[in-house]
Short mmCIF file of C-alpha atoms and ligand atoms in Angstrom, two decimals:
data_model
loop_
_atom_site.label_atom_id
_atom_site.label_comp_id
_atom_site.label_asym_id
_atom_site.label_seq_id
_atom_site.Cartn_x
_atom_site.Cartn_y
_atom_site.Cartn_z
CA UNK S 1358 -6.91 16.39 26.76
CA UNK S 1359 -10.66 16.09 26.05
CA UNK S 1360 -12.43 13.88 28.58
CA UNK S 1361 -15.11 11.38 27.62
CA UNK S 1362 -18.49 12.89 28.39
CA UNK S 1363 -19.72 11.15 31.49
CA UNK S 1364 -23.41 11.96 30.88
CA UNK S 1365 -24.97 8.58 31.46
CA UNK S 1366 -26.63 6.79 28.58
CA UNK S 1367 -27.59 3.46 30.07
CA UNK S 1368 -25.14 4.52 32.86
CA UNK S 1369 -22.12 4.16 30.58
CA UNK S 1370 -19.79 7.01 29.68
CA UNK S 1371 -20.37 8.19 26.12
CA UNK S 1372 -17.67 9.13 23.63
CA UNK S 1373 -19.13 11.51 21.05
CA UNK S 1374 -17.80 11.15 17.53
CA UNK S 1375 -17.55 13.69 14.72
CA UNK S 1376 -17.28 12.00 11.31
CA UNK S 1377 -15.68 14.16 8.64
CA UNK S 1378 -16.60 12.78 5.21
CA UNK S 1379 -19.70 10.66 4.63
CA UNK S 1380 -19.01 8.85 1.39
CA UNK S 1381 -18.54 5.10 0.98
CA UNK S 1382 -16.38 4.67 4.10
CA UNK S 1383 -17.99 7.33 6.33
CA UNK S 1384 -21.53 6.05 5.77
CA UNK S 1385 -20.42 2.41 6.26
CA UNK S 1386 -18.77 3.50 9.53
CA UNK S 1387 -21.84 5.27 10.96
CA UNK S 1388 -24.00 2.25 10.01
CA UNK S 1389 -21.53 -0.13 11.68
CA UNK S 1390 -21.45 1.97 14.87
CA UNK S 1391 -25.26 1.87 14.97
CA UNK S 1392 -25.26 -1.90 14.41
CA UNK S 1393 -22.53 -2.69 16.97
CA UNK S 1394 -23.25 -0.04 19.61
CA UNK S 1395 -24.63 -2.45 22.23
CA UNK S 1396 -21.92 -5.07 21.65
CA UNK S 1397 -19.20 -2.40 21.93
CA UNK S 1398 -20.77 -1.01 25.11
CA UNK S 1399 -20.99 -4.50 26.64
CA UNK S 1400 -17.38 -5.35 25.75
CA UNK S 1401 -15.70 -2.03 26.54
CA UNK S 1402 -17.91 -0.19 28.99
CA UNK S 1403 -17.97 2.79 26.60
CA UNK S 1404 -20.94 3.99 24.58
CA UNK S 1405 -20.17 5.38 21.11
CA UNK S 1406 -22.40 8.07 19.66
CA UNK S 1407 -21.98 9.88 16.34
CA UNK S 1408 -23.07 13.44 17.08
CA UNK S 1409 -21.87 15.34 13.99
CA UNK S 1410 -21.16 14.48 10.37
CA UNK S 1411 -19.45 16.84 7.90
CA UNK S 1412 -20.14 16.52 4.17
CA UNK S 1413 -18.92 18.65 1.28
CA UNK S 1414 -22.28 18.92 -0.52
CA UNK S 1415 -25.29 19.25 1.82
CA UNK S 1416 -27.68 18.81 -1.13
CA UNK S 1417 -26.63 15.18 -1.54
CA UNK S 1418 -27.23 14.17 2.11
CA UNK S 1419 -30.07 14.20 4.65
CA UNK S 1420 -29.87 16.87 7.38
CA UNK S 1421 -29.63 14.19 10.10
CA UNK S 1422 -28.29 10.64 10.22
CA UNK S 1423 -29.54 8.87 13.35
CA UNK S 1424 -29.01 11.43 16.11
CA UNK S 1425 -26.15 13.20 14.24
CA UNK S 1426 -26.42 16.63 12.64
CA UNK S 1427 -25.13 16.74 9.06
CA UNK S 1428 -23.24 19.98 8.36
CA UNK S 1429 -20.77 21.30 5.80
CA UNK S 1430 -18.11 22.92 7.98
CA UNK S 1431 -15.52 20.17 8.52
CA UNK S 1432 -13.28 22.32 10.74
CA UNK S 1433 -16.23 23.25 12.95
CA UNK S 1434 -16.94 19.55 13.49
CA UNK S 1435 -13.31 18.99 14.53
CA UNK S 1436 -13.59 21.85 17.04
CA UNK S 1437 -17.20 21.23 18.20
CA UNK S 1438 -17.88 21.07 21.95
CA UNK S 1439 -20.10 18.00 21.49
CA UNK S 1440 -17.38 16.02 19.67
CA UNK S 1441 -14.81 14.09 21.78
CA UNK S 1442 -13.15 12.11 18.96
CA UNK S 1443 -12.79 12.83 15.24
CA UNK S 1444 -12.96 10.32 12.39
CA UNK S 1445 -11.45 11.77 9.21
CA UNK S 1446 -12.56 9.86 6.11
CA UNK S 1447 -12.94 12.74 3.66
CA UNK S 1448 -9.67 12.13 1.75
CA UNK S 1449 -7.50 14.80 0.13
CA UNK S 1450 -4.63 16.40 1.97
CA UNK S 1451 -5.27 20.12 2.47
CA UNK S 1452 -8.56 20.40 4.35
CA UNK S 1453 -8.16 16.90 5.82
CA UNK S 1454 -4.77 17.98 7.23
CA UNK S 1455 -6.36 21.04 8.82
CA UNK S 1456 -9.19 18.94 10.28
CA UNK S 1457 -6.71 16.56 11.89
CA UNK S 1458 -4.52 19.36 13.21
CA UNK S 1459 -7.53 21.20 14.63
CA UNK S 1460 -8.80 18.06 16.36
CA UNK S 1461 -5.40 17.09 17.80
CA UNK S 1462 -4.68 20.64 18.94
CA UNK S 1463 -8.06 20.65 20.71
CA UNK S 1464 -6.96 17.48 22.52
CA UNK S 1465 -9.27 15.16 20.58
CA UNK S 1466 -8.10 11.75 19.37
CA UNK S 1467 -8.24 11.24 15.61
CA UNK S 1468 -8.85 8.13 13.55
CA UNK S 1469 -8.09 8.54 9.85
CA UNK S 1470 -8.03 6.44 6.69
CA UNK S 1471 -5.96 9.05 4.84
CA UNK S 1472 -2.86 7.32 3.41
CA UNK S 1473 -1.80 10.20 1.16
CA UNK S 1474 -1.75 12.63 4.08
CA UNK S 1475 0.09 10.26 6.43
CA UNK S 1476 2.62 9.26 3.79
CA UNK S 1477 3.48 12.94 3.34
CA UNK S 1478 3.09 14.50 6.81
CA UNK S 1479 3.20 11.72 9.41
CA UNK S 1480 6.15 13.23 11.31
CA UNK S 1481 4.34 16.53 11.91
CA UNK S 1482 1.02 14.88 12.84
CA UNK S 1483 2.60 12.18 15.06
CA UNK S 1484 4.49 14.93 16.89
CA UNK S 1485 1.32 16.87 17.69
CA UNK S 1486 -0.43 13.70 18.89
CA UNK S 1487 2.58 12.73 20.99
CA UNK S 1488 2.96 16.18 22.57
CA UNK S 1489 -0.74 16.26 23.42
CA UNK S 1490 -0.72 12.67 24.68
CA UNK S 1491 -3.66 11.62 22.50
CA UNK S 1492 -4.31 8.97 19.90
CA UNK S 1493 -3.81 9.34 16.17
CA UNK S 1494 -4.71 5.95 14.70
CA UNK S 1495 -4.89 4.94 11.04
CA UNK S 1496 -5.29 1.19 10.53
CA UNK S 1497 -7.68 1.86 7.62
CA UNK S 1498 -5.08 3.93 5.73
CA UNK S 1499 -3.15 0.82 4.66
CA UNK S 1500 -4.95 -2.11 3.02
CA UNK S 1501 -8.48 -1.13 4.13
CA UNK S 1502 -9.93 -4.00 6.14
CA UNK S 1503 -6.69 -5.89 6.86
CA UNK S 1504 -5.30 -5.46 10.39
CA UNK S 1505 -1.64 -4.74 9.61
CA UNK S 1506 -0.46 -1.51 11.21
CA UNK S 1507 -1.40 -2.59 14.74
CA UNK S 1508 0.41 -5.97 14.42
CA UNK S 1509 3.49 -4.13 13.07
CA UNK S 1510 3.26 -1.42 15.70
CA UNK S 1511 2.55 -3.71 18.68
CA UNK S 1512 2.98 -7.45 18.17
CA UNK S 1513 6.06 -7.15 15.96
CA UNK S 1514 7.69 -4.15 17.64
CA UNK S 1515 10.74 -6.18 18.68
CA UNK S 1516 10.90 -8.36 15.58
CA UNK S 1517 13.96 -8.01 13.30
CA UNK S 1518 11.96 -7.60 10.10
CA UNK S 1519 14.02 -8.21 7.00
CA UNK S 1520 11.49 -7.53 4.29
CA UNK S 1521 7.84 -6.74 3.66
CA UNK S 1522 6.30 -7.65 0.31
CA UNK S 1523 2.79 -6.43 -0.36
CA UNK S 1524 0.07 -6.56 -2.95
CA UNK S 1525 -1.31 -3.32 -1.56
CA UNK S 1526 -3.40 -2.06 -4.48
CA UNK S 1527 -6.55 -3.96 -5.39
CA UNK S 1528 -7.20 -2.18 -8.69
CA UNK S 1529 -3.88 -3.19 -10.23
CA UNK S 1530 -4.17 -6.70 -8.81
CA UNK S 1531 -7.57 -7.00 -10.49
CA UNK S 1532 -6.14 -5.79 -13.83
CA UNK S 1533 -3.16 -8.16 -13.65
CA UNK S 1534 -5.42 -11.08 -12.66
CA UNK S 1535 -7.61 -10.47 -15.73
CA UNK S 1536 -4.56 -10.20 -17.99
CA UNK S 1537 -3.20 -13.47 -16.55
CA UNK S 1538 -6.39 -15.51 -16.48
CA UNK S 1539 -8.22 -14.23 -19.57
CA UNK S 1540 -5.26 -13.19 -21.71
CA UNK S 1541 -6.75 -9.65 -21.93
CA UNK S 1542 -4.43 -6.83 -22.87
CA UNK S 1543 -3.83 -3.98 -20.42
CA UNK S 1544 -6.34 -1.50 -21.85
CA UNK S 1545 -9.23 -4.03 -21.92
CA UNK S 1546 -8.50 -5.15 -18.36
CA UNK S 1547 -8.33 -1.51 -17.21
CA UNK S 1548 -11.67 -0.75 -18.89
CA UNK S 1549 -13.24 -3.73 -17.11
CA UNK S 1550 -11.81 -2.56 -13.77
CA UNK S 1551 -13.33 0.88 -14.43
CA UNK S 1552 -16.73 -0.61 -15.30
CA UNK S 1553 -16.71 -2.57 -12.04
CA UNK S 1554 -15.85 0.57 -10.04
CA UNK S 1555 -12.36 -0.61 -8.96
CA UNK S 1556 -10.45 1.85 -11.13
CA UNK S 1557 -11.18 5.59 -11.21
CA UNK S 1558 -11.97 7.43 -14.46
CA UNK S 1559 -8.41 8.79 -14.11
CA UNK S 1560 -6.61 5.61 -12.98
CA UNK S 1561 -3.16 7.21 -12.67
CA UNK S 1562 -2.78 6.96 -8.87
CA UNK S 1563 -3.46 3.23 -8.95
CA UNK S 1564 -1.84 2.10 -12.21
CA UNK S 1565 1.33 4.17 -11.86
CA UNK S 1566 1.94 2.87 -8.33
CA UNK S 1567 1.39 6.14 -6.38
CA UNK S 1568 -1.32 4.68 -4.12
CA UNK S 1569 0.89 1.65 -3.40
CA UNK S 1570 3.87 3.95 -2.74
CA UNK S 1571 1.97 5.81 0.00
CA UNK S 1572 1.01 2.51 1.65
CA UNK S 1573 4.44 0.90 1.53
CA UNK S 1574 5.98 4.14 2.91
CA UNK S 1575 3.68 3.92 5.96
CA UNK S 1576 4.44 0.19 6.33
CA UNK S 1577 8.20 0.86 6.20
CA UNK S 1578 7.95 3.35 9.09
CA UNK S 1579 6.54 0.67 11.39
CA UNK S 1580 8.46 -2.31 10.01
CA UNK S 1581 11.87 -0.65 10.50
CA UNK S 1582 11.27 2.25 12.90
CA UNK S 1583 12.62 4.75 10.36
CA UNK S 1584 11.03 7.81 8.86
CA UNK S 1585 9.95 7.17 5.25
CA UNK S 1586 7.64 9.38 3.17
CA UNK S 1587 6.02 8.67 -0.20
CA UNK S 1588 8.64 10.80 -2.00
CA UNK S 1589 11.33 8.36 -0.76
CA UNK S 1590 9.65 5.49 -2.63
CA UNK S 1591 10.66 4.74 -6.22
CA UNK S 1592 7.44 3.77 -7.99
CA UNK S 1593 6.90 2.03 -11.29
CA UNK S 1594 3.34 0.96 -12.17
CA UNK S 1595 1.78 -1.60 -14.50
CA UNK S 1596 0.84 0.52 -17.55
CA UNK S 1597 3.77 -0.87 -19.57
CA UNK S 1598 3.07 -4.53 -18.80
CA UNK S 1599 2.02 -6.25 -22.02
CA UNK S 1600 0.07 -9.45 -22.66
CA UNK S 1601 3.34 -10.92 -23.99
CA UNK S 1602 5.19 -10.10 -20.70
CA UNK S 1603 2.43 -11.96 -18.84
CA UNK S 1604 2.61 -14.93 -21.22
CA UNK S 1605 6.40 -15.07 -21.01
CA UNK S 1606 6.30 -14.96 -17.22
CA UNK S 1607 3.79 -17.83 -17.21
CA UNK S 1608 6.02 -19.84 -19.51
CA UNK S 1609 8.85 -19.57 -16.96
CA UNK S 1610 6.54 -20.46 -14.03
CA UNK S 1611 5.69 -16.99 -12.70
CA UNK S 1612 2.76 -14.63 -12.33
CA UNK S 1613 3.22 -10.85 -12.56
CA UNK S 1614 2.09 -8.84 -9.51
CA UNK S 1615 2.53 -5.17 -8.56
CA UNK S 1616 4.47 -5.29 -5.30
CA UNK S 1617 5.27 -2.76 -2.64
CA UNK S 1618 8.65 -3.80 -1.25
CA UNK S 1619 10.29 -2.54 1.95
CA UNK S 1620 13.63 -4.19 2.56
CA UNK S 1621 16.31 -3.64 5.16
CA UNK S 1622 19.97 -4.58 4.84
CA UNK S 1623 20.72 -6.26 8.17
CA UNK S 1624 24.46 -5.33 7.93
CA UNK S 1625 24.19 -1.65 7.06
CA UNK S 1626 20.62 -0.91 8.21
CA UNK S 1627 19.97 0.83 4.86
CA UNK S 1628 16.45 0.44 3.53
CA UNK S 1629 15.01 0.17 0.06
CA UNK S 1630 11.35 1.07 -0.32
CA UNK S 1631 9.89 0.68 -3.77
CA UNK S 1632 6.90 -0.29 -5.90
CA UNK S 1633 7.29 -2.22 -9.13
CA UNK S 1634 5.83 -5.11 -11.09
CA UNK S 1635 7.49 -8.36 -10.16
CA UNK S 1636 7.41 -11.93 -11.39
CA UNK S 1637 6.33 -14.04 -8.45
CA UNK S 1638 6.97 -17.81 -8.47
CA UNK S 1639 3.69 -19.76 -8.82
CA UNK S 1640 4.24 -21.49 -5.47
CA UNK S 1641 4.91 -18.23 -3.59
CA UNK S 1642 2.06 -17.27 -1.19
CA UNK S 1643 1.50 -13.94 -2.99
CA UNK S 1644 0.97 -15.69 -6.36
CA UNK S 1645 -2.47 -16.95 -5.34
CA UNK S 1646 -3.77 -13.51 -4.31
CA UNK S 1647 -6.33 -12.81 -7.05
CA UNK S 1648 -8.67 -10.08 -8.23
CA UNK S 1649 -8.99 -7.01 -5.97
CA UNK S 1650 -7.67 -8.70 -2.81
CA UNK S 1651 -4.62 -7.41 -0.97
CA UNK S 1652 -1.97 -9.39 0.90
CA UNK S 1653 1.15 -8.44 2.80
CA UNK S 1654 3.93 -10.88 3.59
CA UNK S 1655 6.12 -9.86 6.52
CA UNK S 1656 9.45 -11.69 6.69
CA UNK S 1657 10.85 -11.62 10.21
CA UNK S 1658 14.06 -13.26 11.38
CA UNK S 1659 12.46 -14.65 14.55
CA UNK S 1660 8.79 -14.87 13.54
CA UNK S 1661 9.41 -16.32 10.09
CA UNK S 1662 6.97 -15.34 7.36
CA UNK S 1663 3.57 -13.90 8.28
CA UNK S 1664 0.86 -13.30 5.71
CA UNK S 1665 -1.93 -10.75 6.12
CA UNK S 1666 -4.71 -11.21 3.54
CA UNK S 1667 -8.08 -9.65 2.87
CA UNK S 1668 -10.02 -6.82 1.31
CA UNK S 1669 -7.94 -3.69 0.89
CA UNK S 1670 -10.78 -1.33 0.01
CA UNK S 1671 -14.56 -0.98 0.11
CA UNK S 1672 -16.93 0.61 2.59
CA UNK S 1673 -17.55 -2.19 5.11
CA UNK S 1674 -13.98 -3.61 5.31
CA UNK S 1675 -12.47 -0.12 5.69
CA UNK S 1676 -15.17 0.88 8.22
CA UNK S 1677 -14.28 -2.22 10.24
CA UNK S 1678 -10.69 -1.00 10.59
CA UNK S 1679 -11.85 2.52 11.44
CA UNK S 1680 -14.17 1.16 14.12
CA UNK S 1681 -11.40 -0.93 15.73
CA UNK S 1682 -9.28 2.21 16.05
CA UNK S 1683 -12.22 4.28 17.30
CA UNK S 1684 -12.89 1.77 20.08
CA UNK S 1685 -9.22 1.79 21.11
CA UNK S 1686 -9.08 5.58 21.06
CA UNK S 1687 -12.40 5.88 22.94
CA UNK S 1688 -11.32 3.46 25.67
CA UNK S 1689 -7.94 5.20 25.92
CA UNK S 1690 -9.66 8.58 26.17
CA UNK S 1691 -11.79 7.24 28.98
CA UNK S 1692 -8.71 5.98 30.82
CA UNK S 1693 -6.68 9.12 30.07
CA UNK S 1694 -4.05 7.17 28.16
CA UNK S 1695 -3.02 6.73 24.51
CA UNK S 1696 -1.26 4.32 22.14
CA UNK S 1697 2.46 4.75 21.53
CA UNK S 1698 3.37 5.24 17.89
CA UNK S 1699 7.07 4.88 18.70
CA UNK S 1700 10.00 6.97 17.60
CA UNK S 1701 11.37 6.97 14.08
CA UNK S 1702 15.02 7.47 13.21
CA UNK S 1703 16.31 9.03 10.02
CA UNK S 1704 16.42 6.44 7.25
CA UNK S 1705 19.50 5.64 5.18
CA UNK S 1706 18.39 4.49 1.76
CA UNK S 1707 20.00 1.84 -0.43
CA UNK S 1708 20.81 3.47 -3.74
CA UNK S 1709 18.32 2.14 -6.39
CA UNK S 1710 21.22 0.90 -8.54
CA UNK S 1711 22.49 -1.28 -5.68
CA UNK S 1712 19.23 -3.21 -5.29
CA UNK S 1713 19.87 -6.85 -6.16
CA UNK S 1714 17.33 -9.22 -7.71
CA UNK S 1715 16.81 -11.64 -10.53
CA UNK S 1716 15.42 -10.12 -13.74
CA UNK S 1717 13.59 -11.27 -16.86
CA UNK S 1718 14.60 -9.37 -20.02
CA UNK S 1719 13.14 -9.67 -23.51
CA UNK S 1720 14.99 -8.66 -26.69
CA UNK S 1721 13.93 -8.76 -30.33
CA UNK S 1722 16.96 -9.50 -32.49
CA UNK S 1723 18.01 -10.44 -36.02
CA UNK S 1724 17.99 -14.26 -36.38
CA UNK S 1725 21.50 -14.82 -37.83
CA UNK S 1726 24.87 -16.23 -36.79
CA UNK S 1727 26.76 -14.46 -34.01
CA UNK S 1728 23.77 -12.61 -32.52
CA UNK S 1729 23.49 -14.75 -29.40
CA UNK S 1730 27.25 -14.42 -28.92
CA UNK S 1731 27.01 -10.61 -29.13
CA UNK S 1732 24.11 -10.49 -26.68
CA UNK S 1733 25.59 -12.86 -24.12
CA UNK S 1734 28.87 -10.91 -24.36
CA UNK S 1735 26.99 -7.82 -23.09
CA UNK S 1736 25.79 -9.78 -20.05
CA UNK S 1737 29.28 -11.15 -19.41
CA UNK S 1738 30.97 -7.73 -19.65
CA UNK S 1739 28.54 -6.32 -17.09
CA UNK S 1740 28.85 -9.21 -14.65
CA UNK S 1741 25.24 -10.38 -15.14
CA UNK S 1742 24.90 -14.15 -15.04
CA UNK S 1743 22.14 -15.90 -17.03
CA UNK S 1744 20.04 -18.56 -15.29
CA UNK S 1745 17.66 -19.47 -18.14
CA UNK S 1746 17.09 -18.43 -21.74
CA UNK S 1747 14.59 -19.09 -24.50
CA UNK S 1748 14.33 -18.22 -28.17
CA UNK S 1749 11.14 -17.93 -30.31
CA UNK S 1750 11.08 -17.17 -34.02
CA UNK S 1751 9.16 -14.07 -35.12
CA UNK S 1752 9.41 -14.05 -38.93
CA UNK S 1753 13.01 -13.48 -39.94
CA UNK S 1754 13.76 -12.17 -36.43
CA UNK S 1755 13.84 -13.88 -33.04
CA UNK S 1756 12.62 -13.04 -29.56
CA UNK S 1757 15.17 -13.83 -26.86
CA UNK S 1758 14.08 -14.07 -23.26
CA UNK S 1759 16.66 -14.20 -20.49
CA UNK S 1760 16.24 -14.86 -16.80
CA UNK S 1761 19.25 -13.70 -14.80
CA UNK S 1762 20.70 -14.84 -11.51
CA UNK S 1763 20.78 -12.19 -8.78
CA UNK S 1764 22.22 -9.02 -10.34
CA UNK S 1765 22.67 -5.40 -9.32
CA UNK S 1766 20.09 -3.10 -10.91
CA UNK S 1767 22.86 -0.79 -12.16
CA UNK S 1768 24.59 -3.69 -13.94
CA UNK S 1769 21.35 -4.72 -15.62
CA UNK S 1770 20.80 -1.09 -16.63
CA UNK S 1771 24.27 -1.05 -18.25
CA UNK S 1772 23.29 -4.16 -20.25
CA UNK S 1773 20.09 -2.43 -21.41
CA UNK S 1774 22.05 0.65 -22.48
CA UNK S 1775 24.43 -1.55 -24.51
CA UNK S 1776 21.54 -3.51 -26.07
CA UNK S 1777 20.00 -0.23 -27.27
CA UNK S 1778 23.23 0.51 -29.14
CA UNK S 1779 23.67 -2.99 -30.63
CA UNK S 1780 22.77 -3.10 -34.38
CA UNK S 1781 21.38 -6.64 -34.18
CA UNK S 1782 18.90 -5.72 -31.41
CA UNK S 1783 15.71 -4.23 -32.89
CA UNK S 1784 13.76 -3.90 -29.62
CA UNK S 1785 14.51 -4.04 -25.91
CA UNK S 1786 11.23 -5.28 -24.39
CA UNK S 1787 10.01 -5.79 -20.86
CA UNK S 1788 12.46 -5.85 -17.95
CA UNK S 1789 10.80 -7.30 -14.87
CA UNK S 1790 12.22 -8.21 -11.46
CA UNK S 1791 11.72 -11.68 -10.03
CA UNK S 1792 10.78 -12.28 -6.43
CA UNK S 1793 10.26 -15.61 -4.73
CA UNK S 1794 11.92 -17.78 -7.36
N1 LIG P 563 -7.53 2.39 -4.96
C1 LIG P 563 -7.04 1.52 -3.94
C2 LIG P 563 -6.93 0.11 -4.46
C3 LIG P 563 -7.91 1.50 -2.71
O1 LIG P 563 -7.29 -0.16 -5.59
O2 LIG P 563 -6.46 -0.73 -3.71
C4 LIG P 563 -7.66 2.69 -1.85
O3 LIG P 563 -6.33 2.75 -1.44
#
């Protein structure tokens, strides 16, 4: 294990940091270290010093930041003799994975914000950290500035957690908020999110739920102590949500949110980890989470419901989480100890068809005698019970909206298959789950 350099700087031991990646988060982190250095030293007895920074394009950066050398060889920074601890905030999975491996194998603690990498390769990286007895910490990888992983990993380690519901992607929450509050359609709201810098030019990772899938996979590991990777998460995004779905949800007293859901069956221990749009009751705590904010609701059997709310992205909030981890890892390094990530058992997954929830379904049908009878017969045959229904005229046709009681996803799917074959049904519209009725 690397030892903190005991060269005195104001008589305190110094932990020398290599920062790999100096974009929005990396530069906010080095600025925050500079601003908080004396406070951190006074509170922890450890002096932090950024000695090396790796960037991909030297032409876009100065050659020094404070007392740190700016270089382009990320792996060399991870291996450098004057680096005791590595902060990986470059993103991507290939080189970033090598940087983390190199640092851990050299006995250096790592702090990373890399959700995609952890959601794919946590088992391998946790194993190296565990074998070496050093820290691998990643609070910033899930919901940026919100402290969530440490509470799950430490405070709630013994809690029988039943379910975690999260608005874990700020871009999609911004788009849905605009659609709800301004009546914008999806493409206008997306364009606005892009103009404001929330959504990327290629918004796929956010709008199709892949970013949220990586985060809820990491959350599920710590909520349930089982091994879950992003490929285990079924993900449906928001690109098919229409202005009329939003309006219909509002009419029934709901707001549509993109949720990451990690749920454990307390009888069988099977878990369901998924991302999908959901209609959230207006009085539910997640309903009031607006714009680009994130929030995670942890439902524990002993603790009751706990809500974690804040900024899920952005330089300063994410740097704040990185810094908290860096301080822990630096103090641990000084003491020759490390945090325990825990052990993760193999997960048993609930089959997607077995997941039970209420649903809202919209159908466009011919407006003539016997149609409602035919449609409700489909629900009855497939054991799906209707809780509420509404009909609107659209010319000579009608739009039928049904809200079901709790139903198995596979039974609802059978209804949809039958509706597609029914002559009187011209269109099967949005099908959205309901949470927090
Ligand atoms: N793109 C993410 C979001 C932030 O919109 O929340 C990084 O995970």
